[in-house]
Short mmCIF file of C-alpha atoms and ligand atoms in Angstrom, two decimals:
data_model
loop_
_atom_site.label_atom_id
_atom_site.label_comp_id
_atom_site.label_asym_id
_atom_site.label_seq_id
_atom_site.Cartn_x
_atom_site.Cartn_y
_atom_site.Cartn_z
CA UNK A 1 0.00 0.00 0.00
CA UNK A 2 1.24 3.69 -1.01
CA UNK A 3 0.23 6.74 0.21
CA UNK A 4 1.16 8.62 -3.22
CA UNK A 5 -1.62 9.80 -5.46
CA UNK A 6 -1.22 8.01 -8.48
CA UNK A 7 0.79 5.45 -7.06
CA UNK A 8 1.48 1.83 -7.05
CA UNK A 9 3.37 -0.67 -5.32
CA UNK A 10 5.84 -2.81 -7.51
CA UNK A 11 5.61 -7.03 -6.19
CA UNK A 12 8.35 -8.99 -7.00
CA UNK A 13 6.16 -12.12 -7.59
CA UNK A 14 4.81 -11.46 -11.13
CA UNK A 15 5.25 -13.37 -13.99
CA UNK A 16 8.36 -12.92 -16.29
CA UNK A 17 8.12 -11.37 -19.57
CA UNK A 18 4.71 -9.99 -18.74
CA UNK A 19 2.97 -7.54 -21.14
CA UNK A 20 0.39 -4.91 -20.48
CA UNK A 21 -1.38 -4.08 -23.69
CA UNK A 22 -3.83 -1.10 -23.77
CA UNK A 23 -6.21 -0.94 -26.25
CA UNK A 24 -8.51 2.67 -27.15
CA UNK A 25 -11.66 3.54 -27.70
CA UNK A 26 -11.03 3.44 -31.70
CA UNK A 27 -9.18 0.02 -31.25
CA UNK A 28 -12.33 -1.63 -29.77
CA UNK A 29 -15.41 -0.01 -31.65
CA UNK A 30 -17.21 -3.02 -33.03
CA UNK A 31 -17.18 -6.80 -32.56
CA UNK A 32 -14.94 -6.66 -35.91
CA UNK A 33 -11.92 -4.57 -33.84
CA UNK A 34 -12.74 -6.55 -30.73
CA UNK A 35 -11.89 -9.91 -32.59
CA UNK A 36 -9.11 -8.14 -33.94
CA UNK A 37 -7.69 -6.72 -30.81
CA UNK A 38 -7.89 -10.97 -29.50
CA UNK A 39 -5.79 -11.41 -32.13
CA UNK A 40 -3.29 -9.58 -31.22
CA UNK A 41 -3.42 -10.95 -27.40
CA UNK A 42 -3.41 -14.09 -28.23
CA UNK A 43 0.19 -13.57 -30.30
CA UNK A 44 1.73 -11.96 -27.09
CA UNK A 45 0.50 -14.31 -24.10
CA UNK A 46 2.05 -17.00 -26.82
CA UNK A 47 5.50 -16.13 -24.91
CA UNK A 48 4.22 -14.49 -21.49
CA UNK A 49 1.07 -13.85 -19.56
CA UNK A 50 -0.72 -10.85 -21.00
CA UNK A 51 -2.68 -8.16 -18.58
CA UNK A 52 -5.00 -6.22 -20.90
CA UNK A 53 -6.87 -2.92 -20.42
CA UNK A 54 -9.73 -1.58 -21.99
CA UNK A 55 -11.55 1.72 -23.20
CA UNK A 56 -15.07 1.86 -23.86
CA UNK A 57 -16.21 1.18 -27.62
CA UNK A 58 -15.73 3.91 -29.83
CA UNK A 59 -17.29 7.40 -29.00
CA UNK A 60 -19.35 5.47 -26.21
CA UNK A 61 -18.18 7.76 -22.98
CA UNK A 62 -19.05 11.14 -25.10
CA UNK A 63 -22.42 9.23 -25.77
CA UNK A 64 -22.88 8.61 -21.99
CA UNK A 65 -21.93 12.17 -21.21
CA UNK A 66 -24.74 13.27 -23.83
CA UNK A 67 -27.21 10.90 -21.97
CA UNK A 68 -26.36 12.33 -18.51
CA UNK A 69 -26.63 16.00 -19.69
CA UNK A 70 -30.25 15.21 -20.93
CA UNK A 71 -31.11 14.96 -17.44
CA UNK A 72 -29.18 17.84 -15.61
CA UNK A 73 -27.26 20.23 -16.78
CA UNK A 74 -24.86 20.14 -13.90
CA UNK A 75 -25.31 16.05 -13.30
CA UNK A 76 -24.02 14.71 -9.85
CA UNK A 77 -20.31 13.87 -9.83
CA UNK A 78 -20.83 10.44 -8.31
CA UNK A 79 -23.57 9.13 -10.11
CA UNK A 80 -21.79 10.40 -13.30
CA UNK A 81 -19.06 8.48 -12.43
CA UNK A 82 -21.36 5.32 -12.12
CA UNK A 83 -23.38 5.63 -15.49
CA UNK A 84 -19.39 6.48 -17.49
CA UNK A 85 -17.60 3.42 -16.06
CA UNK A 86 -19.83 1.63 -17.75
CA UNK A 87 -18.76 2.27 -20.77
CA UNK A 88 -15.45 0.16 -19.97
CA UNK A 89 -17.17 -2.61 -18.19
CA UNK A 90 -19.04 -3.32 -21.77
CA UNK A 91 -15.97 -3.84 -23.49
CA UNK A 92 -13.74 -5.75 -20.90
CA UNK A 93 -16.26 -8.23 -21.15
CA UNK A 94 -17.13 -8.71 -24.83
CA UNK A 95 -12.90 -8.83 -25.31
CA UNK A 96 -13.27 -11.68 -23.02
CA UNK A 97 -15.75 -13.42 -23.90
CA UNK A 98 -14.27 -13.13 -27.96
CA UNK A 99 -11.18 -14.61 -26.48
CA UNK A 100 -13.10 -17.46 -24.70
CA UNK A 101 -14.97 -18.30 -27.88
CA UNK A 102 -11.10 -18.42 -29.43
CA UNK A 103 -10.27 -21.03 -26.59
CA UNK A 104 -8.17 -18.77 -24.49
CA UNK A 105 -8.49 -18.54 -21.17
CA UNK A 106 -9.40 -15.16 -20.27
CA UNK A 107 -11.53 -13.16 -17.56
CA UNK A 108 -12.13 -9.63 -16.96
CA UNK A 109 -12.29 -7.50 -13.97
CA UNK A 110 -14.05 -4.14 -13.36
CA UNK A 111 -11.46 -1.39 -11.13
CA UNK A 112 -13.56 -2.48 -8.06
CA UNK A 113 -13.10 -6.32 -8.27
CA UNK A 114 -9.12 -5.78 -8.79
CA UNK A 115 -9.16 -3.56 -6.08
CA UNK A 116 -7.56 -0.27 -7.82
CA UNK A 117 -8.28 1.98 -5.03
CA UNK A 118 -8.30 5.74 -5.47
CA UNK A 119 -9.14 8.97 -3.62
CA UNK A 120 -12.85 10.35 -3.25
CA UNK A 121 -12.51 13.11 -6.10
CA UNK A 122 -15.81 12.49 -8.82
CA UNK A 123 -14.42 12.53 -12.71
CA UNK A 124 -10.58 12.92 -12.60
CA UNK A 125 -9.83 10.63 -9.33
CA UNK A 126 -5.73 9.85 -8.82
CA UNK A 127 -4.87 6.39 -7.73
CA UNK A 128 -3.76 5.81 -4.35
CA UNK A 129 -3.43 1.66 -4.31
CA UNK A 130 -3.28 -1.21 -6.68
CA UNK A 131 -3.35 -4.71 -5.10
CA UNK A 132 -2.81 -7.28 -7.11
CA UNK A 133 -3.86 -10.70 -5.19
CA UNK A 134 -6.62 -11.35 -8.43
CA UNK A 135 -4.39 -11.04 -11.07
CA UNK A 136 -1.59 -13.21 -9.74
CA UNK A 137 -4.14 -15.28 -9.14
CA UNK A 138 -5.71 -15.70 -12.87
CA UNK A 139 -2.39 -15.63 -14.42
CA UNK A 140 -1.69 -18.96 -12.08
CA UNK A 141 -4.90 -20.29 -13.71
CA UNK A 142 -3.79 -19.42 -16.81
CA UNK A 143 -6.02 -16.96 -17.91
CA UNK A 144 -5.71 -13.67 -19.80
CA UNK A 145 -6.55 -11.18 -17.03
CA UNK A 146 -8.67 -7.88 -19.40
CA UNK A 147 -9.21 -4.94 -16.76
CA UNK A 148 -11.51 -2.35 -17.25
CA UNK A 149 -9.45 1.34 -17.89
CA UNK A 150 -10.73 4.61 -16.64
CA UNK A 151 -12.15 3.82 -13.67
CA UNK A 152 -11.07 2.99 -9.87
CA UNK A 153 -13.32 2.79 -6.79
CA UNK A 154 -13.14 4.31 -3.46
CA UNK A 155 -12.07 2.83 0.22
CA UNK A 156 -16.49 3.36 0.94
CA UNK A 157 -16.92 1.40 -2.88
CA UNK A 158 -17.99 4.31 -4.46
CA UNK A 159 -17.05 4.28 -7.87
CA UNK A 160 -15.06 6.95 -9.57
CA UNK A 161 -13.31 7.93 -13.02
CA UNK A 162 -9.70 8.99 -13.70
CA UNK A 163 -10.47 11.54 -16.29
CA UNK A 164 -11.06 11.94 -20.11
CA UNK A 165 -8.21 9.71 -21.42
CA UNK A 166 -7.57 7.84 -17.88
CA UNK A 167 -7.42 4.05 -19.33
CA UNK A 168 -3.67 4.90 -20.14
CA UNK A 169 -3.18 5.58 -16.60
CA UNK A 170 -5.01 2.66 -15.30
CA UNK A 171 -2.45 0.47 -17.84
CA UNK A 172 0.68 2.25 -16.14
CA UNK A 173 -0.39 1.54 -12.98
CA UNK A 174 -1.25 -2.00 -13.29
CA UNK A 175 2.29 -2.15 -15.19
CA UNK A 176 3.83 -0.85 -12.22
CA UNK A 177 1.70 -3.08 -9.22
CA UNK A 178 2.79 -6.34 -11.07
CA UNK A 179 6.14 -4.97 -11.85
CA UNK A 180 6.01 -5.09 -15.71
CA UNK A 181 8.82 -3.28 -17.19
CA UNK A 182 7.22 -2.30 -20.43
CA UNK A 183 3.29 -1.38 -21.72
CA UNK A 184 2.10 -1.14 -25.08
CA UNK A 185 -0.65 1.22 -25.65
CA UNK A 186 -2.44 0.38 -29.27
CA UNK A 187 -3.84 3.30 -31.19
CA UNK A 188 -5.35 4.37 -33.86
CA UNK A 189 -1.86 6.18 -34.91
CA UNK A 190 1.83 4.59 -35.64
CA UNK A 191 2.92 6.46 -32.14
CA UNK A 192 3.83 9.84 -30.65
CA UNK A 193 4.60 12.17 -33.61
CA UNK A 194 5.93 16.05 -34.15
CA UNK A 195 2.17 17.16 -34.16
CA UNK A 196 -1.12 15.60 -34.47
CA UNK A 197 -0.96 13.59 -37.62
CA UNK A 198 -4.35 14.01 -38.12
CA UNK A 199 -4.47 18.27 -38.21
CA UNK A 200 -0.72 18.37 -39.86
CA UNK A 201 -0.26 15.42 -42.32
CA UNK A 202 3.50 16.45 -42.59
CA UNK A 203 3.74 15.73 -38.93
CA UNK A 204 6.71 12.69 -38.82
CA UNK A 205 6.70 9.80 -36.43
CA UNK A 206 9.21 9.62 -33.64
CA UNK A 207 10.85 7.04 -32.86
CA UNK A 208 11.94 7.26 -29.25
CA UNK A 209 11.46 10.33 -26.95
CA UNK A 210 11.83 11.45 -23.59
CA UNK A 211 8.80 10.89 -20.75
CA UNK A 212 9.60 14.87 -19.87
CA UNK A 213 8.68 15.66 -23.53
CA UNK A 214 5.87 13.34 -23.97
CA UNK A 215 4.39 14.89 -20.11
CA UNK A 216 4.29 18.21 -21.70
CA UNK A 217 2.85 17.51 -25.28
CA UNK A 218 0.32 15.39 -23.67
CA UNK A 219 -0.52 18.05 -20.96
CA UNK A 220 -0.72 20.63 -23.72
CA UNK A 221 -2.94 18.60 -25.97
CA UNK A 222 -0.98 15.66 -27.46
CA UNK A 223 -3.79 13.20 -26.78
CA UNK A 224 -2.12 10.57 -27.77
CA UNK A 225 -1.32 9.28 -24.28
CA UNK A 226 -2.44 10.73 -20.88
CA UNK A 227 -0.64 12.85 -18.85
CA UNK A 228 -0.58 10.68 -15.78
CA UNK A 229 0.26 7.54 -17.29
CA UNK A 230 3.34 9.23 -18.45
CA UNK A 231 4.38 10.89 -15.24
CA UNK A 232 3.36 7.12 -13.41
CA UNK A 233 5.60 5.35 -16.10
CA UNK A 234 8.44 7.63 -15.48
CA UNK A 235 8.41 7.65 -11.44
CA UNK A 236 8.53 3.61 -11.80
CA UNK A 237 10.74 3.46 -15.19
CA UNK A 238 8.38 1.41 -17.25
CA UNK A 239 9.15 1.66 -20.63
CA UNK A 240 5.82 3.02 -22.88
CA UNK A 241 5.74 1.96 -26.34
CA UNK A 242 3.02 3.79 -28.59
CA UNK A 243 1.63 1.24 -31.54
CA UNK A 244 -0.82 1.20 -33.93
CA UNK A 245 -3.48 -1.83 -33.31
CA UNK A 246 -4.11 -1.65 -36.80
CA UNK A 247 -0.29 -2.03 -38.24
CA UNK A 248 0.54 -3.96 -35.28
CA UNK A 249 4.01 -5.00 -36.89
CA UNK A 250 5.27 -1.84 -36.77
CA UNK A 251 7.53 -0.95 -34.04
CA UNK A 252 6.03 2.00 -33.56
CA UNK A 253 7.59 5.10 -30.56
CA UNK A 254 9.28 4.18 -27.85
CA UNK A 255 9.15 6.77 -24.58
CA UNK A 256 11.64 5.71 -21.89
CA UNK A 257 14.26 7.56 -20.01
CA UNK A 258 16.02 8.92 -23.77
CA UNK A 259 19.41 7.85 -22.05
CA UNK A 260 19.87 5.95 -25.56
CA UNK A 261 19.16 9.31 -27.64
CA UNK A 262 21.90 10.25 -30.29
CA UNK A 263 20.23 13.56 -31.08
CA UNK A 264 18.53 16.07 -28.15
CA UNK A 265 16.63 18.10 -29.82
CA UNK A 266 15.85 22.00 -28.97
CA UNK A 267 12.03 21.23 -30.22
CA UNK A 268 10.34 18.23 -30.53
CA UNK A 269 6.82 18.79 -31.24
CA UNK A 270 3.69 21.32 -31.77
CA UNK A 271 0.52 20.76 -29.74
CA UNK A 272 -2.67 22.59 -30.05
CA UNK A 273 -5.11 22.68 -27.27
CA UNK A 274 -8.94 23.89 -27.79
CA UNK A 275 -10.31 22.79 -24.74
CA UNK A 276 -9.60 25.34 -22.59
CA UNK A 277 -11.53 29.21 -22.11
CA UNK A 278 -9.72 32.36 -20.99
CA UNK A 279 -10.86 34.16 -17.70
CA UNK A 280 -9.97 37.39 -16.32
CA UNK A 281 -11.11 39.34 -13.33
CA UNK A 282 -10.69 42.84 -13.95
CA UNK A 283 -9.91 46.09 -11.45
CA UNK A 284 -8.88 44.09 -8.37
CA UNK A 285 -7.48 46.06 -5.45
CA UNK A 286 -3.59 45.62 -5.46
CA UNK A 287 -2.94 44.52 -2.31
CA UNK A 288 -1.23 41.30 -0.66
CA UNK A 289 -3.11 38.48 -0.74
CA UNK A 290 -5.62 39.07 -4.22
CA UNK A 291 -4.14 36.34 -6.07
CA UNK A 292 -4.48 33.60 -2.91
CA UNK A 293 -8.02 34.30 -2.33
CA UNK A 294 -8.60 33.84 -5.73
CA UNK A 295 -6.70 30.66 -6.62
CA UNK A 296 -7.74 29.38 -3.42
CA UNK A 297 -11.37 29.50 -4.07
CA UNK A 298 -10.90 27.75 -7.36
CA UNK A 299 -8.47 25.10 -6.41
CA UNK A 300 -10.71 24.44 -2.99
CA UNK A 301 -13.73 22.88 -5.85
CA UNK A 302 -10.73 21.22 -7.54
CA UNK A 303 -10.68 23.46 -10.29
CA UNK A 304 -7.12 23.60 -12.19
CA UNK A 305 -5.84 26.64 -13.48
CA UNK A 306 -3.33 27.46 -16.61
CA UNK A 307 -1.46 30.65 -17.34
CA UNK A 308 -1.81 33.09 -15.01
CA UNK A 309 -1.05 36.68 -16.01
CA UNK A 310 -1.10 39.42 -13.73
CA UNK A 311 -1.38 42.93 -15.31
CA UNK A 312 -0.90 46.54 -13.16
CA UNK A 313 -2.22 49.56 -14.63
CA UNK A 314 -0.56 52.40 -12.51
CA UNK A 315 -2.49 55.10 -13.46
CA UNK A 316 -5.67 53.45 -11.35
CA UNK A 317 -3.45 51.14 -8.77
CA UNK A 318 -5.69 48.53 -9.46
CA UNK A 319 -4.44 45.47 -11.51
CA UNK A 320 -6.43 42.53 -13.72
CA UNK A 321 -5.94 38.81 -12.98
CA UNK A 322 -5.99 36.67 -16.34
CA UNK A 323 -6.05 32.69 -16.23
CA UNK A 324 -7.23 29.74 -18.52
CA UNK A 325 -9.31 26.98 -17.12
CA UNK A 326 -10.64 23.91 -19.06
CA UNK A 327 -13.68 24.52 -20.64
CA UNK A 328 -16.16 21.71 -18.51
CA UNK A 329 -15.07 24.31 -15.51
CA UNK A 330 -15.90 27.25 -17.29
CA UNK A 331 -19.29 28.04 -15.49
CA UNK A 332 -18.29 27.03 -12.06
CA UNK A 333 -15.18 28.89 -12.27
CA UNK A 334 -17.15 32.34 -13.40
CA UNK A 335 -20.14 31.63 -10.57
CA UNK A 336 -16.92 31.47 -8.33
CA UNK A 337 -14.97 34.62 -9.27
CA UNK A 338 -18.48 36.17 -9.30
CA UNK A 339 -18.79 35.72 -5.51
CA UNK A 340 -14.92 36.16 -5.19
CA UNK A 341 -15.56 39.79 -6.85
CA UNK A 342 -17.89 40.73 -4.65
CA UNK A 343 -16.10 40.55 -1.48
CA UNK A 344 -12.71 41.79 -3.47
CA UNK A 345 -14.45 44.94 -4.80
CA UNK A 346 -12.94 44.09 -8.39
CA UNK A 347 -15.25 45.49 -11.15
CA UNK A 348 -16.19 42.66 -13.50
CA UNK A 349 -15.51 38.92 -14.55
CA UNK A 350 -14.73 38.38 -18.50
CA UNK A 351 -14.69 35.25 -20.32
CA UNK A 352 -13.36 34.46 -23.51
CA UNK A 353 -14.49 31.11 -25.29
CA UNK A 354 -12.12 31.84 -28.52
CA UNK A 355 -9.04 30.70 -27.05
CA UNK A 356 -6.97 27.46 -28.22
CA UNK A 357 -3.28 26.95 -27.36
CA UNK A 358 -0.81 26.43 -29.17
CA UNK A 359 2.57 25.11 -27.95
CA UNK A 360 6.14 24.12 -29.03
CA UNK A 361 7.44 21.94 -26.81
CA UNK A 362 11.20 20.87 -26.54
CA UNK A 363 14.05 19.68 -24.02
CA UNK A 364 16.60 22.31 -25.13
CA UNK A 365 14.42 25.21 -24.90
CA UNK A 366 15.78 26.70 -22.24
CA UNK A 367 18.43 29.21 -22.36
CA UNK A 368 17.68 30.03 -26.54
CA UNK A 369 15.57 32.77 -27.05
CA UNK A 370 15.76 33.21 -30.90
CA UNK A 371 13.14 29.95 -30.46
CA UNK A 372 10.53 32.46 -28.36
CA UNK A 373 11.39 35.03 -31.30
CA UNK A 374 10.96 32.96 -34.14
CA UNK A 375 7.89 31.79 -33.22
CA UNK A 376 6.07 35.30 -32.33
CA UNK A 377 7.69 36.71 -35.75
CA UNK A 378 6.15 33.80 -37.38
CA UNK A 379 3.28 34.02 -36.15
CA UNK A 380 3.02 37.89 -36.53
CA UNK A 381 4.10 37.73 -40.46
CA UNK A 382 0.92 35.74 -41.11
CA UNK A 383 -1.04 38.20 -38.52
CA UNK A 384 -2.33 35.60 -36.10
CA UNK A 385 -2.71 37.66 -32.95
CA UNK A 386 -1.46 36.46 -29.93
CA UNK A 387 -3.91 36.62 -27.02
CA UNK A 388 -1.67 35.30 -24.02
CA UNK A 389 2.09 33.72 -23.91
CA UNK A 390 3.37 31.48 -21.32
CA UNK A 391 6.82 29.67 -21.00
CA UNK A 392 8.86 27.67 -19.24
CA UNK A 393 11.78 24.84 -19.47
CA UNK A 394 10.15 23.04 -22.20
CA UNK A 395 7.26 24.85 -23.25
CA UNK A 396 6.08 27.88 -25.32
CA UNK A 397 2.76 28.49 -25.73
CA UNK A 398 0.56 31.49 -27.50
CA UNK A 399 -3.12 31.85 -27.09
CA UNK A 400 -4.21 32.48 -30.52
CA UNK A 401 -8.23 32.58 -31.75
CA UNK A 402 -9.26 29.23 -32.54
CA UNK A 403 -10.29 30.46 -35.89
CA UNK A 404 -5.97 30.26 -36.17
CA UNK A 405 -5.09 27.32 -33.92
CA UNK A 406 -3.90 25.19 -36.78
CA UNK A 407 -2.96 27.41 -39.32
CA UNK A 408 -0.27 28.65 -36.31
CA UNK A 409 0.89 25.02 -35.41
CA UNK A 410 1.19 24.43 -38.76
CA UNK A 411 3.72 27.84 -39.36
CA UNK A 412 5.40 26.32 -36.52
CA UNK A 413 5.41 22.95 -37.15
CA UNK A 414 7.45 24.34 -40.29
CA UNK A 415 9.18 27.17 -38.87
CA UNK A 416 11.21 24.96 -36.47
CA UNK A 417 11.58 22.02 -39.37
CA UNK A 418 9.64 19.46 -37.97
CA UNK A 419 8.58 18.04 -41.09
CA UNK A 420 12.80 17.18 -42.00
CA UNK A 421 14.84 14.34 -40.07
CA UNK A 422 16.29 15.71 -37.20
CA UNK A 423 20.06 16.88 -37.31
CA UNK A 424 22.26 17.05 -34.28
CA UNK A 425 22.66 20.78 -34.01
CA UNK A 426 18.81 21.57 -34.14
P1 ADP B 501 -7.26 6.07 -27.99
O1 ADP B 501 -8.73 5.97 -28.14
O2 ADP B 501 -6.52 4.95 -28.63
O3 ADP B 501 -6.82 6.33 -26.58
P2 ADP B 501 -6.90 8.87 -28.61
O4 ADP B 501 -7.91 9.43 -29.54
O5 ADP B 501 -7.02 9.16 -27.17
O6 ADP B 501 -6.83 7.32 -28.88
O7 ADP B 501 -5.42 9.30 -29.07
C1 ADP B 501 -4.97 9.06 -30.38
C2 ADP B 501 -5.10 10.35 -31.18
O8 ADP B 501 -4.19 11.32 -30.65
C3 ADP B 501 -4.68 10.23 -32.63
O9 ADP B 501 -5.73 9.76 -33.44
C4 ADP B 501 -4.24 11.65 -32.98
O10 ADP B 501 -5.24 12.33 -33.72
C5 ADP B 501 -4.09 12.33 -31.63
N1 ADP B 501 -2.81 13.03 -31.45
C6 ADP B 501 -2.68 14.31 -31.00
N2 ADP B 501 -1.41 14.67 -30.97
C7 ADP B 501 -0.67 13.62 -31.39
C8 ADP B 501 0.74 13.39 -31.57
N3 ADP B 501 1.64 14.33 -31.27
N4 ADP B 501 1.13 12.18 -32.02
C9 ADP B 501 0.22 11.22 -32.30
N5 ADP B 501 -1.13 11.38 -32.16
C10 ADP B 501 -1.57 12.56 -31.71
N1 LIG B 502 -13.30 6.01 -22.24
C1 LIG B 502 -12.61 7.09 -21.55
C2 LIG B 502 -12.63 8.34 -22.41
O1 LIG B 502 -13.18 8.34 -23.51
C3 LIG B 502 -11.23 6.72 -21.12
C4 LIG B 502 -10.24 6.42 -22.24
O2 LIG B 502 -10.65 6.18 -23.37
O3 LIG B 502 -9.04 6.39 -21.96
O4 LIG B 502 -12.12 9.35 -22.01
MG1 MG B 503 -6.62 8.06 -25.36
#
C-alpha cells in the first residue's frame, strides 16, 4: 500500500516477460476490432502472460456524457461516475468473452473487483493503491486477465473515473503493481509524432522520446497518451511503447528515459489545445493576498488553473488577474470569481471562449531565445494575434483565436523544421 496519489506498489512475484497491452476507444469499436484486438493478445500471451486494459467502444463515454446531460445540466459527480464506467465494463467483457470463444483462457475484472483503489474526487480521481492478489491469481490459472481502464473505486466502494483519457493511466499503474517493465498502448496512430498527424499530415513519427517531452505535449494537448500515465511510467521506469493496433508490426515510438538518444533536440513537437476558455477578473485592489483568495477559491472545488497573467495599470493602482481553465469548468469557475468579486471589490468577470493553445514543446528550450522570437515573428508575419504567452523549461505556448489554432501550429510545425529528419545541431 502507497500513500502517493497516483501510485502503485511494484511485487516482486509477477510473472516474467509480462505484457500490459492497452487498447482505445477506436481500437475496440465493433465486434470486428474486438476480434481483432484478441488477435493480437493471443500472439503476445504465446511467450508471457498478457494483462490487458480496456476503453469503452468507440465514442461510447461522449455518448454517456450526452445521456447524462439530458437529465441535468450540472449532473451529480458520483452518479456520473457510475453511469461512465460503464462504458469500460461493456468492453472488458465482450474482449473476453471473444477470447473465450477463441479457446483462451481469459476473464475480466471491473477497477472495483481488482481492487484499484483511489481517492474520493468524482471525474478525474488519482490512484492511491493497486493490489494485485486477483491477477496473480488468474495468471496462475492461466487466464488472460482484461481490466476495465478509466475507472477505480473508493475505500467506501464508491465508484469513480480517472479523467477523459484515464485508461492509459489505469495500464501504467497496473504495469507498475505487477512490476512489468514495459506497456504497449495500441492506437489508432503509428505512435507519438511532431504534431497531431491528423491536423498536420507532414507531422513525422518519432521514434523514441523522452517521458519529460511526452508529459508536456500530452498536458498541452498531445492526446495521444495521458498525462498521468506518463508521469506514473516515469516515477517507476516502465518503458511506454506507442503502436498502432491496426499495423501492429510496426515498431512503432518508444518513450523511456532517452538515455539511448543520439540527437537532443531543442524542439520536438507542436501541440494545439482547444479545450480550454480564458478568464480574467478585472480592477482588483492591489494589495497582498488578491491572487491567494482567488486561486484558493478555485483550487478548494478542484478546479485547475493554466497561465496566469497578472497585469498593473498604474495610473488606477488597481491590476487585472488573467487565467485559462478547461472549458467543462468554465461556469463554475465564473459563478466562483463572481462571488470572489464581490467581497474583493474588483469590477467585473470576462470570459473568452475563442481561445486554443498552441505550444512548441522541446528539451533544449531553455536558455535560446531566438526559439521564443521565431515563433512570435512567425506568427506575426501571417497576422495571427497572440492573445496570451506562457513559458517555461520546455514549453512555449501562444493563445491564438481558434479560428488560427492550426494554421499557427502548422507555421510552426514548419518554422522549427519538424517536417525534415532531425540533425544534431537543431
Ligand atoms: P485512444 O482511443 O486509442 O486512446 P486517442 O484518440 O485518445 O486514442 O489518441 C490518439 C489520437 O491522438 C490520434 O488519433 C491523434 O489524432 C491524436 N494526437 C494528438 N497529438 C498527437 C501526436 N503528437 N502524435 C500522435 N497522435 C496525436
Ligand atoms: N473512455 C474514456 C474516455 O473516452 C477513457 C479512455 O478512453 O481512456 O475518455
Ligand atoms: Mg486516449
Amino acid at each position: 500500500m502507497t500513500n502517493q496519489r497516483d501510485g502503485a506498489a511494484r511485487t516482486c512475484s509477477s510473472p516474467p516477460g509480462l505484457s500490459v497491452l492497452k487498447f482505445g476507444g477506436t481500437s475496440v469499436k465493433n465486434i470486428g476490432r474486438i476480434q481483432h484486438v484478441a488477435g493480437i493478445v493471443d500472439s503476445w500471451r504465446q511467450s508471457a502472460p498478457a494483462l490487458v486494459v480496456v476503453s469503452a467502444m468507440g465514442d461510447t463515454t461522449d455518448y454517456l456524457l450526452k445521456l447524462a446531460r439530458q437529465c441535468s445540466s450540472d449532473p451529480d459527480r458520483r452518479e456520473l461516475d457510475l453511469l461512465m464506467s460503464t462504458g469500460e465494463q461493456i468492453s472488458m467483457a465482450l474482449l473476453a468473452m471473444v477470447l473465450r470463444y477463441a479457446g483462451i483462457r481469459a476473464k475480466s475484472f471491473t477497477a472495483s473487483q481488482v481492487g484499484i483503489f483511489t481517492e474520493t474526487v468524482h471525474s478525474s480521481a488519482r490512484i492511491i493503491d493497486v493490489k494485485t492478489d486477483k491477477i496473480l491469481q488468474a495468471f496462475a490459472d492461466n487466464e488472460v486477465v482484461v481490466v476495465a481502464g478509466f475507472q477505480g473505486v473508493t475505500a467506501d466502494g464508491d465508484v469513480t473515473t480517472l479523467g477523459r483519457g484515464g485508461s492509459d493511466t489505469t495500464a501504467v499503474a497496473l504495469a507498475a503493481a505487477i512490476g512489468a517493465p514495459r506497456c504497449h498502448i495500441y492506437t489508432d496512430v503509428d505512435g507519438v509524432y511532431t504534431a497531431d498527424p491528423n491536423v498536420i499530415p507532414e507531422a513525422r513519427l518519432i521514434k523514441q522520446i523522452s517521458y519529460e517531452e511526452v508529459v508536456e505535449m500530452s498536458r498541452l494537448g498531445a492526446r495521444v497518451i495521458h498525462p498521468r500515465a506518463v508521469e506514473l511510467a516515469r516515477r517507476h521506469e516502465i518503458a511506454l511503447r506507442i503502436r498502432n493496433t491496426f499495423k501492429p508490426h510496426h515498431e512503432g515510438s518508444l518513450i523511456d528515459g532517452g538515455k539511448d538518444m543520439e540527437i537532443h533536440r531543442a524542439v520536438s513537437g507542436v501541440a494545439i489545445d482547444t479545450d480550454h476558455a480564458r478568464v480574467a477578473i478585472m480592477d482588483v485592489p492591489d494589495r497582498p493576498g488578491v491572487a491567494g483568495k482567488i486561486v484558493k477559491a478555485l483550487a478548494d472545488r478542484h478546479i485547475v488553473i493554466d497561465m496566469i497573467m497578472q497585469a498593473f495599470h498604474p495610473t488606477t493602482g488597481l491590476s487585472s488577474i488573467t487565467f485559462t481553465v478547461h472549458r467543462s469548468d468554465l461556469d463554475q469557475t465564473i459563478g466562483i470569481l463572481q462571488q470572489v468579486k464581490e467581497e474583493l471589490g474588483a469590477k467585473e468577470v470576462l470570459a473568452d471562449t475563442d481561445v486554443a493553445k498552441v505550444s512548441v514543446i522541446g528539451a533544449g528550450l531553455s536558455g535560446r531565445p531566438g526559439i521564443a522570437a521565431k515563433l512570435f515573428a512567425t506568427l506575426g508575419d501571417d497576422g495571427i494575434n497572440i492573445k496570451m504567452i506562457a513559458t517555461s523549461e520546455m514549453r512555449l505556448t501562444c493563445v491564438v483565436g481558434t479560428a488560427d489554432a492550426e494554421r499557427a501550429a502548422r507555421l510552426a510545425h514548419q518554422a522549427f523544421d519538424l517536417d525534415k529528419a532531425p540533425s544534431p545541431d537543431r
